[in-house]
Protein backbone atom coordinates (compact mmCIF):
# COMPACT_ATOMS: atom_id res chain seq x y z
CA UNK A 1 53.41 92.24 59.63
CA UNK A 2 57.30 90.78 59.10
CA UNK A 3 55.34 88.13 56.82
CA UNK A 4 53.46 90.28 55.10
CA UNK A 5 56.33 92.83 54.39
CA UNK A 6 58.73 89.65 53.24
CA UNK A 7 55.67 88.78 50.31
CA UNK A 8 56.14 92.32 49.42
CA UNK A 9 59.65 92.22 49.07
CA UNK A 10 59.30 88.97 47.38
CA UNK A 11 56.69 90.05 44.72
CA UNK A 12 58.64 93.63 43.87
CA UNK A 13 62.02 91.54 43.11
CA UNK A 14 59.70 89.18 40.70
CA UNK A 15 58.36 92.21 39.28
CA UNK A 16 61.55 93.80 38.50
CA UNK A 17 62.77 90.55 37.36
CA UNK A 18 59.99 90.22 35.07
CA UNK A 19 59.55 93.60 33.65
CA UNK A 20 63.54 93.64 33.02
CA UNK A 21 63.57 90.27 31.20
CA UNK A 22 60.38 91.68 29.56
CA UNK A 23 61.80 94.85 28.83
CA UNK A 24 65.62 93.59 27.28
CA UNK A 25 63.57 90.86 25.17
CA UNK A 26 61.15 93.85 23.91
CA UNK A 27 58.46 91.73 24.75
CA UNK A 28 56.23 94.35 26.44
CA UNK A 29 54.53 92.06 28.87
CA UNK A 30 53.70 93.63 32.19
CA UNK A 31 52.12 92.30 35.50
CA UNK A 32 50.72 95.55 36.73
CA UNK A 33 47.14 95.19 35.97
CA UNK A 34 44.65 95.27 38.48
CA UNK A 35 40.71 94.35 38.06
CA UNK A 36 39.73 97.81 38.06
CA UNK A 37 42.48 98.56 35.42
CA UNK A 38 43.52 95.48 33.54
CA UNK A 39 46.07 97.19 31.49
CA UNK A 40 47.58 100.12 32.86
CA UNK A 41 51.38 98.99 31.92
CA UNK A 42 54.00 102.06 33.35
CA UNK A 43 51.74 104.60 33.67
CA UNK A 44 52.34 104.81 37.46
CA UNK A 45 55.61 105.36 36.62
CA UNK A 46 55.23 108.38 34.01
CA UNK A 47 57.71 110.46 35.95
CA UNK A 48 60.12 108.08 37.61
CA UNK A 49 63.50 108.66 36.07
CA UNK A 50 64.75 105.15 37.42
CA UNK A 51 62.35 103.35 36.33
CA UNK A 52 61.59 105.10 32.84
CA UNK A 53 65.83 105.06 31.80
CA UNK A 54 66.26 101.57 33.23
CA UNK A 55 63.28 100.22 31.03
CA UNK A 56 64.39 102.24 27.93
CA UNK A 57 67.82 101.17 28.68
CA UNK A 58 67.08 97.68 28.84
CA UNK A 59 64.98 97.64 25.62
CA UNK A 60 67.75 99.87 23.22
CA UNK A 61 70.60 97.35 24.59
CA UNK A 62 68.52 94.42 23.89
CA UNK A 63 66.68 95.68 19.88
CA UNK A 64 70.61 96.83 18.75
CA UNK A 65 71.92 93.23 18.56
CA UNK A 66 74.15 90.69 19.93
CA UNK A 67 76.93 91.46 17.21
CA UNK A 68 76.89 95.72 17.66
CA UNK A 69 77.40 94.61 21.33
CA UNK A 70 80.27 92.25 20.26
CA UNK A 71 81.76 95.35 18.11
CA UNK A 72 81.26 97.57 21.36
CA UNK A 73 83.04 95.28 23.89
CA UNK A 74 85.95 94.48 21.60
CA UNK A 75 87.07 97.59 19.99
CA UNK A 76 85.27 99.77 22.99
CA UNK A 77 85.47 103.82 22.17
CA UNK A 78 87.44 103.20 18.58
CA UNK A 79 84.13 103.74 16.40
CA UNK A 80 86.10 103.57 12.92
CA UNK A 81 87.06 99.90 13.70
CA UNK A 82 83.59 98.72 14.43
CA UNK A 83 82.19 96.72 11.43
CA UNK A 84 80.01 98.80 9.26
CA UNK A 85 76.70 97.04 10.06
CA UNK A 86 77.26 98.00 13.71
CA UNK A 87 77.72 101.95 12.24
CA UNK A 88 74.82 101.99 11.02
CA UNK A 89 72.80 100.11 13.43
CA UNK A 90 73.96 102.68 15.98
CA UNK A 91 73.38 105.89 13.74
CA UNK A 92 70.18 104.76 12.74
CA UNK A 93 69.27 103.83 16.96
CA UNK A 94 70.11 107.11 17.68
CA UNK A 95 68.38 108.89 15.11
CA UNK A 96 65.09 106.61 15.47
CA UNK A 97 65.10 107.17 19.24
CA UNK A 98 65.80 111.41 19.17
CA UNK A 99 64.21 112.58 16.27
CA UNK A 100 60.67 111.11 17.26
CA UNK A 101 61.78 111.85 20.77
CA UNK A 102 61.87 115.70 19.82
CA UNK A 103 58.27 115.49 17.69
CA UNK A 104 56.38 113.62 20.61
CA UNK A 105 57.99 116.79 22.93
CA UNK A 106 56.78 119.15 20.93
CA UNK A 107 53.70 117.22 19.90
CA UNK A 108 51.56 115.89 22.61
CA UNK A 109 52.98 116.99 26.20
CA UNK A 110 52.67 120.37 26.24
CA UNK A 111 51.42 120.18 29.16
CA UNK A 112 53.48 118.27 31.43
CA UNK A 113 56.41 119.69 33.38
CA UNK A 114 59.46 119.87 31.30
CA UNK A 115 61.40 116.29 32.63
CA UNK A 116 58.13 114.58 32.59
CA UNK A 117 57.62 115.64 28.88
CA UNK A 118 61.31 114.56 27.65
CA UNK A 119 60.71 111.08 30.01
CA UNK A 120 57.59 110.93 27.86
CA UNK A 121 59.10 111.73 25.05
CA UNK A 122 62.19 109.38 25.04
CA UNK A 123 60.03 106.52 26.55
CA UNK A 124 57.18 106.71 23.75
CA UNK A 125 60.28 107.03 20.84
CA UNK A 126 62.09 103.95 22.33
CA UNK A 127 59.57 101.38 23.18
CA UNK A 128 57.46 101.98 20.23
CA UNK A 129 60.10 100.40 18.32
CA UNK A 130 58.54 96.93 19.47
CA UNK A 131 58.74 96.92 23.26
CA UNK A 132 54.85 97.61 23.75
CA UNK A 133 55.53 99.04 27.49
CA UNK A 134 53.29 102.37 28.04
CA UNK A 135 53.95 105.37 30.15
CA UNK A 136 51.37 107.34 28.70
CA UNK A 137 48.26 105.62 26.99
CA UNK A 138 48.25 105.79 23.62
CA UNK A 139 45.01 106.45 22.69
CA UNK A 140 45.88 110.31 24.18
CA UNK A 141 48.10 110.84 20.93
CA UNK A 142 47.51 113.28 17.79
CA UNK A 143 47.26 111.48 14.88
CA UNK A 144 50.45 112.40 14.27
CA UNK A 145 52.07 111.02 16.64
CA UNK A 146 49.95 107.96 16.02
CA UNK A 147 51.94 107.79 12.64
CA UNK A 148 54.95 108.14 13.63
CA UNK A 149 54.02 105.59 16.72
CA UNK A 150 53.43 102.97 13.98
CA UNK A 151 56.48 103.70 11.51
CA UNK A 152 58.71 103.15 14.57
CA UNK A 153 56.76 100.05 15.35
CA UNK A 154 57.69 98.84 11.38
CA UNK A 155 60.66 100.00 11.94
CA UNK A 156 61.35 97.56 14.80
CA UNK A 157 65.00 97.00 16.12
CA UNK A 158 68.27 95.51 14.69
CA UNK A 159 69.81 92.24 13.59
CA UNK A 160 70.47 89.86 15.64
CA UNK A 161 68.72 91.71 18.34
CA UNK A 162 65.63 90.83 20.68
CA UNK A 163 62.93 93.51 18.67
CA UNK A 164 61.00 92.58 15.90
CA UNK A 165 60.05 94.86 12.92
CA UNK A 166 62.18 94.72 9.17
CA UNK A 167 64.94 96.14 10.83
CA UNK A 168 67.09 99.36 10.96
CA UNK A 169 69.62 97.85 8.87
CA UNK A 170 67.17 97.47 6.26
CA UNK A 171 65.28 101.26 6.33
């Protein structure tokens, strides 16, 4: 029992290893199929706070870019002296990831409790932007949402960052 609880341990620190590296790289990979569901990526996590802002964390500080992140550490809280590229790559992050946020809410989880809907929400606005993770599958979205799912997709991340996409420098 000791040696089968240490493979546990073993295999949930790769995991989390994995799915981070994953996440910050906004590579979207995931381990967590099984052979009666081969691709069920977060969805056992749909209403896990940790695990939902960690992966969104990981996946905005990865798709804003090496440079913004240079701007941040240097000149810290003093936005007016960050270099204009990193103004608008944050403006634009932060639109891009609560404006959809606030359509999917209203859009397609109407009927989930009220933090599972916003975790939905957030999760579905930030990874669509090329991270690929899933917390809800996507073929349960409107059409609407749909379109919106694939202009953030287009839309991708920043320069000099881990997402793909034409970048929000250049919307």
């Amino acid at each position: 029992s000791s040696a089968a609880s240490d493979v546990y341990k073993r295999q949930g620190i790769w995991m989390a290893l994995f799915h981070s590296v994953s996440a910050f790289c906004n590579a979207g990979f995931d381990l967590l199929g099984k052979t009666d569901h081969l691709y069920p990526s977060l969805t056992s996590y749909v209403g896990n706070p940790l695990v939902n802002l960690t992966i969104m964390g990981l996946i905005v500080t990865g798709g804003i870019g090496f440079l913004t992140w240079d701007d941040i550490y240097t000149k810290k809280y003093h936005f007016r002296q960050y270099c204009m590229q990193s103004k608008v790559i944050l403006l634009t992050s932060l639109f891009l990831i609560f404006v959809p946020a606030a359509f999917f809410f209203f859009r397609d989880f109407a009927g989930m409790p009220v933090k599972e809907r916003t975790l939905c929400a957030l999760f579905q606005s930030v990874t669509t932007r090329t991270a690929g993770f899933e917390t809800i599958p996507q073929k349960n979205f409107t059409d609407g949402s749909a379109m919106v799912s694939m202009i953030l997709m287009f839309i991708g991340g920043s320069p000099m960052g881990t997402a793909g996409g034409v970048k929000t420098i250049t919307v």
